[in-house]
mmCIF file of C-alpha atoms in Angstrom:
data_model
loop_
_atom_site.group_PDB
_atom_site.id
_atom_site.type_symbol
_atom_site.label_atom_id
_atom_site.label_comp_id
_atom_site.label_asym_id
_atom_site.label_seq_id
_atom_site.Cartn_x
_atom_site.Cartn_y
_atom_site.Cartn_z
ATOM 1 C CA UNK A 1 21.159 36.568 -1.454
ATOM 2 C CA UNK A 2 24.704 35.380 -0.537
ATOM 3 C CA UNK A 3 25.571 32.316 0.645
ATOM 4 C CA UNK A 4 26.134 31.649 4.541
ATOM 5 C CA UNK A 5 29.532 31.066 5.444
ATOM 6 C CA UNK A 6 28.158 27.199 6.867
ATOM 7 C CA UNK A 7 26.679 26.743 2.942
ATOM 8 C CA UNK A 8 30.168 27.738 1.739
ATOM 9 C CA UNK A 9 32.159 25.114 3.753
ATOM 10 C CA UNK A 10 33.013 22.145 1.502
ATOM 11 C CA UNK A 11 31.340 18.259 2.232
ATOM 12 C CA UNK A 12 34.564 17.359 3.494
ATOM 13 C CA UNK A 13 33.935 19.433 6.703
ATOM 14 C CA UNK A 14 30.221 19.940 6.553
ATOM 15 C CA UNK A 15 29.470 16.308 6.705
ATOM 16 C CA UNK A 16 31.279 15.283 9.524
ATOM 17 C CA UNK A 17 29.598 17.938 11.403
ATOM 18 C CA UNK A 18 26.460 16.469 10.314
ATOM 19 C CA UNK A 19 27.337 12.703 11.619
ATOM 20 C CA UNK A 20 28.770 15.007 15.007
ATOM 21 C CA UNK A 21 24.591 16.194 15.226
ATOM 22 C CA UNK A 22 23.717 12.828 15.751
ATOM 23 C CA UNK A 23 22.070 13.417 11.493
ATOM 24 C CA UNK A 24 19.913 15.971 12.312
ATOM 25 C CA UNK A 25 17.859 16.864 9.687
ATOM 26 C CA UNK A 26 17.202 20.144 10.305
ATOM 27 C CA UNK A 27 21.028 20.876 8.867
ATOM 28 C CA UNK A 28 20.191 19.568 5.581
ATOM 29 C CA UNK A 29 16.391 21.217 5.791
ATOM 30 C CA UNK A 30 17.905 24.447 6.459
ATOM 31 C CA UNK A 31 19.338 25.203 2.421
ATOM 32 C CA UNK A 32 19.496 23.196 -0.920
ATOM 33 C CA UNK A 33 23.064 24.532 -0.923
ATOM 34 C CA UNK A 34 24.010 22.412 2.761
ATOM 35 C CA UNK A 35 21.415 19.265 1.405
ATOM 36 C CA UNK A 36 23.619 19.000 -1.908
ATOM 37 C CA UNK A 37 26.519 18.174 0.144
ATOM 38 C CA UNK A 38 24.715 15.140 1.724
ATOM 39 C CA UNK A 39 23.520 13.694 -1.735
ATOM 40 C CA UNK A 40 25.587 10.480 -1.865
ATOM 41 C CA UNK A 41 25.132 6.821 -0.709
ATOM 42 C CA UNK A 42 26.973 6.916 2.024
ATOM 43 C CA UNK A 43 24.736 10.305 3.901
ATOM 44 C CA UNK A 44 21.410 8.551 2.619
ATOM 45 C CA UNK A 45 22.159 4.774 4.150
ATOM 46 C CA UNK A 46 23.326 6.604 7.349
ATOM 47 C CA UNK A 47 19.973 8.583 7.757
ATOM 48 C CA UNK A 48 17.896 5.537 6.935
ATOM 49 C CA UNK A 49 19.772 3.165 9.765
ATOM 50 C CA UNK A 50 19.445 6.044 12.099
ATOM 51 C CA UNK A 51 15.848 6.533 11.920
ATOM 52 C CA UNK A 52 14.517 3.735 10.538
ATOM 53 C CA UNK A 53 15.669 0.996 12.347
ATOM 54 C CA UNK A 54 16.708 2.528 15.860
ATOM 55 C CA UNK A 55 14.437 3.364 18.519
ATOM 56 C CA UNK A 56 14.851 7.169 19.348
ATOM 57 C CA UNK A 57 13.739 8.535 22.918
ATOM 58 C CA UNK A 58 10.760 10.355 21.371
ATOM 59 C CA UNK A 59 8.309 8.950 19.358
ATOM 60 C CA UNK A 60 7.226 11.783 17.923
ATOM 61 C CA UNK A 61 10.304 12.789 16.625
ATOM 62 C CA UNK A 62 10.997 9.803 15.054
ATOM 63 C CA UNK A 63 7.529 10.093 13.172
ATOM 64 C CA UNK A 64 8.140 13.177 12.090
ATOM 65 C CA UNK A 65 11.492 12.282 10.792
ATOM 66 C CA UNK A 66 10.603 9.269 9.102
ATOM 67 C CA UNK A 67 7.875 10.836 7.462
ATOM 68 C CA UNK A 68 10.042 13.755 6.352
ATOM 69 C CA UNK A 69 12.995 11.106 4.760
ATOM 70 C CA UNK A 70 10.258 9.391 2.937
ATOM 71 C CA UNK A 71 9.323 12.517 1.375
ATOM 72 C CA UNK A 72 12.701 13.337 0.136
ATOM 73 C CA UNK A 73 13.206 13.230 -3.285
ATOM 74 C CA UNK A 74 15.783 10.600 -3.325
ATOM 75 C CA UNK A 75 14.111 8.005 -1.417
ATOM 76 C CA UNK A 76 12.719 6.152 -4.505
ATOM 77 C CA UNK A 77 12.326 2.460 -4.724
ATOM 78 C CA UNK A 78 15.945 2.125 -5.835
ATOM 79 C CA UNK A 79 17.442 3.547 -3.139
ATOM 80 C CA UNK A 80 15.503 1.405 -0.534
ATOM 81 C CA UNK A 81 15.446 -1.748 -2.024
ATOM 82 C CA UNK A 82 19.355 -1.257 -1.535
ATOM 83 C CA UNK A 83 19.164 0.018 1.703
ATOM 84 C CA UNK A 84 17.041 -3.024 2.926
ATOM 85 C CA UNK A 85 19.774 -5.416 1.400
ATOM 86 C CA UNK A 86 22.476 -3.475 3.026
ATOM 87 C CA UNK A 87 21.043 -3.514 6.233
ATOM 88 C CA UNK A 88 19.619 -7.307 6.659
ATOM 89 C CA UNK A 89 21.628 -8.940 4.286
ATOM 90 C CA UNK A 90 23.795 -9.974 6.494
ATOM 91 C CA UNK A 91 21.658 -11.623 8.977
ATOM 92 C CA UNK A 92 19.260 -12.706 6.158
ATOM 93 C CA UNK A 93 16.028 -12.339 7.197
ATOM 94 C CA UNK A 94 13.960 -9.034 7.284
ATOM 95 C CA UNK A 95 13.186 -9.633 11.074
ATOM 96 C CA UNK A 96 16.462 -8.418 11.414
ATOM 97 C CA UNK A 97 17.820 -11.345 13.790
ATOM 98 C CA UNK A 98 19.726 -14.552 13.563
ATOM 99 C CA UNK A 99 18.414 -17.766 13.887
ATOM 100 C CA UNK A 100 20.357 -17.876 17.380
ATOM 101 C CA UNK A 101 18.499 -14.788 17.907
ATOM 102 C CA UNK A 102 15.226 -15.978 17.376
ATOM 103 C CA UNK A 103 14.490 -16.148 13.741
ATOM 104 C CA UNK A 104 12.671 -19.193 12.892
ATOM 105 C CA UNK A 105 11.701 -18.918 9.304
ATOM 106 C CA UNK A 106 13.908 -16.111 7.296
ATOM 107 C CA UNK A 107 12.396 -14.208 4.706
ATOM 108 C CA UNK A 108 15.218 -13.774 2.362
ATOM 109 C CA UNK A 109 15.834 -12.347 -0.234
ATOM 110 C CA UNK A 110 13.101 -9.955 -0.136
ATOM 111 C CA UNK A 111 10.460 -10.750 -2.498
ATOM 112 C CA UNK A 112 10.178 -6.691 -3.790
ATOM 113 C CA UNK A 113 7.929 -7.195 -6.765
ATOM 114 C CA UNK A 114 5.352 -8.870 -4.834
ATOM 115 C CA UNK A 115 5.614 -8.756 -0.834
ATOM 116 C CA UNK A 116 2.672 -10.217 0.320
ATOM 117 C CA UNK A 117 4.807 -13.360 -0.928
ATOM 118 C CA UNK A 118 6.659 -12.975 2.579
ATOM 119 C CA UNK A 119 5.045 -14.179 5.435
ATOM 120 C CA UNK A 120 5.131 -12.619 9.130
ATOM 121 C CA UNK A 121 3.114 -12.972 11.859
ATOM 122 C CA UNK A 122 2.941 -11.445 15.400
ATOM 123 C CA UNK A 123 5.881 -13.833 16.434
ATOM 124 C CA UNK A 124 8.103 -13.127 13.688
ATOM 125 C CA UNK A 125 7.638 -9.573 12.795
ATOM 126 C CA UNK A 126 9.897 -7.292 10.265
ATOM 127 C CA UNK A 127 12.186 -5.140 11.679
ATOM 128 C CA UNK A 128 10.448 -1.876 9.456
ATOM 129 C CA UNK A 129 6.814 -2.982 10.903
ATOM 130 C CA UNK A 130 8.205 -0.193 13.537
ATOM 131 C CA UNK A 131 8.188 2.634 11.221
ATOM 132 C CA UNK A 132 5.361 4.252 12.011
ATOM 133 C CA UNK A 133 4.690 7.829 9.845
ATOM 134 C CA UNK A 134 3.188 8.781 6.970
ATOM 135 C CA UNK A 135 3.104 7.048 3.354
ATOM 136 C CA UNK A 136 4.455 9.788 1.000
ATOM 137 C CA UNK A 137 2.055 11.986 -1.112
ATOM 138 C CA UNK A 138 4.376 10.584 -4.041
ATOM 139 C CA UNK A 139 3.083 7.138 -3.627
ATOM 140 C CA UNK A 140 -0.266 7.820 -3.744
ATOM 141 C CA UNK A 141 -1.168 9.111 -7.279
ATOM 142 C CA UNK A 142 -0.521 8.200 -10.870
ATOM 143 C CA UNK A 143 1.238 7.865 -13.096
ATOM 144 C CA UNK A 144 1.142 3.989 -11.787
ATOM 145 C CA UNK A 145 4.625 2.947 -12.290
ATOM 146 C CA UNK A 146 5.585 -0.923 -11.695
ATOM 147 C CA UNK A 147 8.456 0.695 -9.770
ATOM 148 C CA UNK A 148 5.915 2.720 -7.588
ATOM 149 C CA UNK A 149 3.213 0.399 -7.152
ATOM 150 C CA UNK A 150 5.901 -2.208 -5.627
ATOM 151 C CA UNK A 151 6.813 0.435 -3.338
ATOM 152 C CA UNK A 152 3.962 1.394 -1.981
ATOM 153 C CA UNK A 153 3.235 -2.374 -1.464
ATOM 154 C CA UNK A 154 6.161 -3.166 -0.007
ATOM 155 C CA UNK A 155 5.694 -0.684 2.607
ATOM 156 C CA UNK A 156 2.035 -1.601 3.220
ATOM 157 C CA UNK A 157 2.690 -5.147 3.900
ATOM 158 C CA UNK A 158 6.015 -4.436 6.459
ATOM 159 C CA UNK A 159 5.301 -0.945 8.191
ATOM 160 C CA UNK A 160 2.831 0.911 9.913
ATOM 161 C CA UNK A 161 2.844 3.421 7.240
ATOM 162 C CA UNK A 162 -0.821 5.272 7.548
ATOM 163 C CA UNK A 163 -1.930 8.513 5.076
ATOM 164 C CA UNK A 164 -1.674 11.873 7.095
ATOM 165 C CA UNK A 165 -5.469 12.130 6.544
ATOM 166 C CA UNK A 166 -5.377 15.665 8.478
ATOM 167 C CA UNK A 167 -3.041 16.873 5.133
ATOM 168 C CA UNK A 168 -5.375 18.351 2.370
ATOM 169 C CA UNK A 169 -2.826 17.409 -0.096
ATOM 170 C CA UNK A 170 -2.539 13.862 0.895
ATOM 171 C CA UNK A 171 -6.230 13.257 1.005
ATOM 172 C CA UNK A 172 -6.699 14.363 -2.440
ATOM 173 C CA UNK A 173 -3.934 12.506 -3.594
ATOM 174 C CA UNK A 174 -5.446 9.047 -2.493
ATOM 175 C CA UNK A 175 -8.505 9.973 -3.660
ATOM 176 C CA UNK A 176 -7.319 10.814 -7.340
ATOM 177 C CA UNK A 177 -4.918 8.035 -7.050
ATOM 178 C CA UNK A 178 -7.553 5.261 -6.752
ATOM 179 C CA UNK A 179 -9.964 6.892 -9.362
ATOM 180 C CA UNK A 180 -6.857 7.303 -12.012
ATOM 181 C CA UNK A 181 -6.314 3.448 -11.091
ATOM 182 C CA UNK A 182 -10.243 2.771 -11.429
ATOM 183 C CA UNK A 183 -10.093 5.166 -14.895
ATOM 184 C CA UNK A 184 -7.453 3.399 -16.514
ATOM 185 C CA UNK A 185 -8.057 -0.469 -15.275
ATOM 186 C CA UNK A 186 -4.863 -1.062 -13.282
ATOM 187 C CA UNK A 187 -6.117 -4.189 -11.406
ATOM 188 C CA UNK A 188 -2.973 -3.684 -9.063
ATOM 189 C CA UNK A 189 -3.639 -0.762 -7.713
ATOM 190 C CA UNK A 190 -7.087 -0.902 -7.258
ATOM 191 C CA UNK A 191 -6.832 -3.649 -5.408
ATOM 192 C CA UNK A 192 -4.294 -1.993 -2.981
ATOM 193 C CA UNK A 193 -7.128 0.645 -2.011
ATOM 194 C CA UNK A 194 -9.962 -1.858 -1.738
ATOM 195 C CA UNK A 195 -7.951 -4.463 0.117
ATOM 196 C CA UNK A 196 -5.794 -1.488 2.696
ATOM 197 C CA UNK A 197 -8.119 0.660 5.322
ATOM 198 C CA UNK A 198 -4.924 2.926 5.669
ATOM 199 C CA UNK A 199 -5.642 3.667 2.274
ATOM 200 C CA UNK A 200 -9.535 4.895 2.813
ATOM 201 C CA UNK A 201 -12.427 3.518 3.266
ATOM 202 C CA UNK A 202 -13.879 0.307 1.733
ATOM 203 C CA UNK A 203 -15.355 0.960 -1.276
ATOM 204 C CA UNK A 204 -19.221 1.478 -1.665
ATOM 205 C CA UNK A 205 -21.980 1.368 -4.335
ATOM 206 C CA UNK A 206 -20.732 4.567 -5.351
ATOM 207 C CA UNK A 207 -17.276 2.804 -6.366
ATOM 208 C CA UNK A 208 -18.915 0.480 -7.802
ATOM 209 C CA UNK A 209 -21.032 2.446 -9.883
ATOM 210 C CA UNK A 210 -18.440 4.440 -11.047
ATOM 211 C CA UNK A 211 -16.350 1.276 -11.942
ATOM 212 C CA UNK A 212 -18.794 0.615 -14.426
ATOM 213 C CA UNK A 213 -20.270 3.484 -16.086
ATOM 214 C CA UNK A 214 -17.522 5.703 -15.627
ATOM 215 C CA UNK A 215 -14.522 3.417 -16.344
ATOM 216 C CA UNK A 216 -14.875 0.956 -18.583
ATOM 217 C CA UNK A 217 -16.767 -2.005 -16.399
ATOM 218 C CA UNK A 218 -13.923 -3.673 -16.237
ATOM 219 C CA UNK A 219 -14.971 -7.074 -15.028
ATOM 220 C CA UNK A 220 -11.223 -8.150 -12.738
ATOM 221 C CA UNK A 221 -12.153 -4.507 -10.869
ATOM 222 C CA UNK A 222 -15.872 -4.379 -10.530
ATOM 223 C CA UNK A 223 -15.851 -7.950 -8.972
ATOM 224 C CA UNK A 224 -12.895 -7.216 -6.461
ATOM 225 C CA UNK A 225 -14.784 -4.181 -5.668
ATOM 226 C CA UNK A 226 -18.045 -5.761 -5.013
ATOM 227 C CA UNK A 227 -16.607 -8.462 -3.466
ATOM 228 C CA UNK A 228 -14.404 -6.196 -1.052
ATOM 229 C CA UNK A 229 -17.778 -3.930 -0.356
ATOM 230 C CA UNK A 230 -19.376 -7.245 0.434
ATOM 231 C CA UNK A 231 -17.136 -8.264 2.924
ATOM 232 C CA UNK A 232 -16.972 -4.566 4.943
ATOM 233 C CA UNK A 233 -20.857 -5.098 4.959
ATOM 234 C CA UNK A 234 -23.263 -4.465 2.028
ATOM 235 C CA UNK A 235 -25.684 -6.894 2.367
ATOM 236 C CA UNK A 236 -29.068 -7.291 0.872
ATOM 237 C CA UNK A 237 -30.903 -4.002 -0.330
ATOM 238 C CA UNK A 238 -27.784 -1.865 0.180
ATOM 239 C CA UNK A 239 -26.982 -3.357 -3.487
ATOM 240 C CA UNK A 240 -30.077 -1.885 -4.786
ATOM 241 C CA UNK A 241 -29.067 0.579 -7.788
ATOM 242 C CA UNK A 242 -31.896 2.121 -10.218
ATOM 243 C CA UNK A 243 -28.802 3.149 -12.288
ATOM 244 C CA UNK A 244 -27.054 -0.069 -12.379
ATOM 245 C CA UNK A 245 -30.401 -2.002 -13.189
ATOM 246 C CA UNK A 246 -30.605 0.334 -16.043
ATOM 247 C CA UNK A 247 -27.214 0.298 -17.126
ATOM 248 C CA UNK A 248 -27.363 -3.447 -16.982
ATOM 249 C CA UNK A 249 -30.049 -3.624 -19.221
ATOM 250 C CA UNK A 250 -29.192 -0.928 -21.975
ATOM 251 C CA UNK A 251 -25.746 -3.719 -22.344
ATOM 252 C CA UNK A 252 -28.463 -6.516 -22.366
ATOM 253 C CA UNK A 253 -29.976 -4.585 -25.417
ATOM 254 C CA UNK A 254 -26.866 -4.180 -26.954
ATOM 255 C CA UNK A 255 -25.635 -7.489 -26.875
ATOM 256 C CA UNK A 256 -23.373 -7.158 -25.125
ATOM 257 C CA UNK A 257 -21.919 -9.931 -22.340
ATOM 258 C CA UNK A 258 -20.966 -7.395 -19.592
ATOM 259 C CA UNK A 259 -24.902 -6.893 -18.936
ATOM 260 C CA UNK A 260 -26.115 -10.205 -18.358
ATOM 261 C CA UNK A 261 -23.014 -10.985 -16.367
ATOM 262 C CA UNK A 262 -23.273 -7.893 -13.633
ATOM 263 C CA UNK A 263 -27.049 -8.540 -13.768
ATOM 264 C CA UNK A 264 -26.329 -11.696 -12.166
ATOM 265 C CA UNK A 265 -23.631 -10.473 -9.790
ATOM 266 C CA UNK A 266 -26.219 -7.912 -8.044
ATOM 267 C CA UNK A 267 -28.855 -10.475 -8.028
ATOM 268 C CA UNK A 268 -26.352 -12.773 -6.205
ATOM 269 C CA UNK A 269 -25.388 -10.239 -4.085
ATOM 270 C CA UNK A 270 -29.024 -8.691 -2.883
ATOM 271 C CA UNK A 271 -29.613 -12.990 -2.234
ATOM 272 C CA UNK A 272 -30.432 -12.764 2.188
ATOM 273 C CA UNK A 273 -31.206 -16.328 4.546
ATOM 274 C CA UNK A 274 -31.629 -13.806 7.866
ATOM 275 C CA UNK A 275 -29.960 -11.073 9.767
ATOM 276 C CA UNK A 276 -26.168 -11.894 10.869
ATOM 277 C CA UNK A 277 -26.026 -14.497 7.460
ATOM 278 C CA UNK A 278 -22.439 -14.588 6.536
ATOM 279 C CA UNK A 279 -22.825 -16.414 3.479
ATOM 280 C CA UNK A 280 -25.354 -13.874 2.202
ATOM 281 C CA UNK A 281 -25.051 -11.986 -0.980
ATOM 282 C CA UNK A 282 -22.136 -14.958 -1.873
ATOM 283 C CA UNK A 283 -20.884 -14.051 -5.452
ATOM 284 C CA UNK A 284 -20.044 -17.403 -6.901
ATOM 285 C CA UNK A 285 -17.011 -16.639 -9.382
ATOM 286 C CA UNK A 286 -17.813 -19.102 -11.330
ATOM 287 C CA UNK A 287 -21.751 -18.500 -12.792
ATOM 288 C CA UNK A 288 -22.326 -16.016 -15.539
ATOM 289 C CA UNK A 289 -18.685 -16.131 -16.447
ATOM 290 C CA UNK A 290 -17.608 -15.959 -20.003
ATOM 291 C CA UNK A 291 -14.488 -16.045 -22.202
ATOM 292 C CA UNK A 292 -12.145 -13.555 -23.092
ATOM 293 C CA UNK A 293 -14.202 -10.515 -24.990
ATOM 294 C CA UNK A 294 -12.363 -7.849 -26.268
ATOM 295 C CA UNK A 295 -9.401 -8.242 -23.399
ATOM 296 C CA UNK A 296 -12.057 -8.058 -20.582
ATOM 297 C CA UNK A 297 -10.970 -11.719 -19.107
ATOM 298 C CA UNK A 298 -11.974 -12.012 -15.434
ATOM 299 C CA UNK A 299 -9.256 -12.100 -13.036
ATOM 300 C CA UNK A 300 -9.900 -13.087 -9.277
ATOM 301 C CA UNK A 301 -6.642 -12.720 -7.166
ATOM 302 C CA UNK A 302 -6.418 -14.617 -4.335
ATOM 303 C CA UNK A 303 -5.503 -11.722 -1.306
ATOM 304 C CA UNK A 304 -3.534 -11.798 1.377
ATOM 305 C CA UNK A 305 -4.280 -9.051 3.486
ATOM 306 C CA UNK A 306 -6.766 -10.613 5.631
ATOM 307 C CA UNK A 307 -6.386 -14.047 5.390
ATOM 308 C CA UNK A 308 -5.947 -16.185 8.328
ATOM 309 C CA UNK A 309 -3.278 -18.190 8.186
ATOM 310 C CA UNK A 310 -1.806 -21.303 10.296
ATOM 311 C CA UNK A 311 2.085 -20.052 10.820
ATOM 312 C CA UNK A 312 3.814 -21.697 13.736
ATOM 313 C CA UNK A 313 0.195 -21.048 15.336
ATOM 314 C CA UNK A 314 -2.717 -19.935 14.691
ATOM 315 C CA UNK A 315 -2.019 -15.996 13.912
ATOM 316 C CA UNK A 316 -3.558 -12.930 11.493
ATOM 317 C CA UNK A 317 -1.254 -12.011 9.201
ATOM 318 C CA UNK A 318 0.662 -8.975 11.693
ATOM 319 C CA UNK A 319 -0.838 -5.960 9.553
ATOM 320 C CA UNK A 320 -4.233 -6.764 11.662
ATOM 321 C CA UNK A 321 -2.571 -6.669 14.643
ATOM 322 C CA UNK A 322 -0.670 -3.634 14.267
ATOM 323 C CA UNK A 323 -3.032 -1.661 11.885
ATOM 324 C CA UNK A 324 -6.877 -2.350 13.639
ATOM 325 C CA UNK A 325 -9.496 -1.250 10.856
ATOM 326 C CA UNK A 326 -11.011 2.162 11.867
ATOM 327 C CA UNK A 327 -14.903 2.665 12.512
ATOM 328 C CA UNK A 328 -15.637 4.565 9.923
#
């Protein structure tokens, strides 16, 4: 099929008549040919401070182009980690604002291997907590790269980012993305899906079984995943497993340490002192603990997702505030 006359016009002219749309992205949307001629630093920046840091008349809109940018191809974590130092670099805080305009404890530079480093609350929010749209499909699944597992943590801990559970395609992602992380013992991630609700729900005996038989019984993921179904409510009998029991004791027979040790765990965790007992089922890290066996060293990471936290007052970190858990 020929070209268009529009997809013959060289970037010089068709870009300025992009920036004269106000970036609409149906112009680039409409051929590969037109998109090509946007595929510089200078088009992508533009797009990003357009609509992801200013307030458009319609909401919905601004979802739905958020949502599409973060699905373009070259929105990697390259190109926003620069984009976020462009952009708030020179105020120097990821608030977005001065300290004569109200910020009272910068976050800068941006901690991007690890941001639940950075701390926020409801009185000192980042300026991205306002992008609200969906967390791309490509963040969701393996392979789990450093580079993408930063990412997606990054935007979990300073947007509103949510999976488009409605999408087929994104709901099997997450769901093949946390059993690849499960499968192959990336602690990381794991964590990520047991610690976020936007992610799914909290994980179950189910997960738990499958930790162990299926993957490995890695001890740093089965006890973050107990402990994280603990806390969203397993209590008591809800631990009690037939298979586990039995899988349990088969190790026992075997000799090895990973038997005895999970043994415990349940028993700890099926422990009750009455209805509404917080401190029931109480894994203590510390009993049935061994050294390092074959790699399998327990790791317990201290999370930040939910703590409360004294920060100029008493506040939730502002992910609970902005994303409340859902009831199911």
């Amino acid at each position: 099929m020929p070209l268009a006359p529009i997809e013959k016009l060289p970037a010089e002219l068709i870009q300025p008549i992009f920036f004269y749309s106000d970036l609409n992205l149906a112009l680039p949307a409409a051929s590969p040919h037109i998109a090509s001629k946007f595929a510089n630093e200078y088009c992508y920046h533009a797009v990003c401070t357009r609509y992801l840091t200013t307030n458009l008349e319609s909401r919905v809109e601004q979802t739905l182009a958020q949502t599409r940018i973060f699905s373009y191809k070259w929105m990697m974590w390259d190109h926003f980690r620069s984009f976020v130092l462009k952009k708030w670099g020179v105020n120097g805080c990821l608030c977005g604002k001065t300290p004569k305009e109200g910020c009272f404890d910068a976050q800068w530079p941006p901690d991007f291997e690890d941001a639940t480093t950075m701390l926020f609350s409801r009185s000192h929010l980042p300026a991205l907590s306002y992008i609200k749209c969906r967390i791309p499909v490509k963040l969701l699944s393996g392979p789990w790269t450093s580079d993408k597992v930063q990412f997606l943590r990054f935007l979990l801990w300073t947007t509103s980012m949510t999976v488009d559970w409605a999408s087929h395609e994104a709901r099997a992602a997450a769901r093949e993305g946390k059993k690849e992380a499960l499968l192959t013992g990336n602690l990381e991630v794991v964590e990520l899906f047991n610690h976020n609700r936007r992610l799914g729900k909290a994980p179950s005996v189910d997960t738990v079984r499958f930790a162990v038989m299926d993957a490995g019984c890695d001890r740093s993921i089965v006890y973050d995943t107990m402990a994280t179904a603990r806390t969203w409510g397993l209590r008591g009998e809800a631990w009690n497993c037939e298979v586990l029991d039995q899988w349990c004791e088969g190790k026992i027979q075997e000799g090895d340490p990973k038997g005895e040790w999970l043994q415990l765990k349940l028993e700890e965790l099926r422990v009750t002192h009455g209805a509404g007992d917080l401190n029931s089922g109480y894994m203590d890290p510390e009993t049935g603990n061994y050294e390092d066996v074959d790699g399998d060293k327990l790791v317990i990471t201290p999370h930040k997702w939910n703590q409360v936290y004294i920060y100029s007052c008493a506040a939730r970190p502002f992910q609970d505030a902005l994303h409340p858990v859902p009831s199911s």
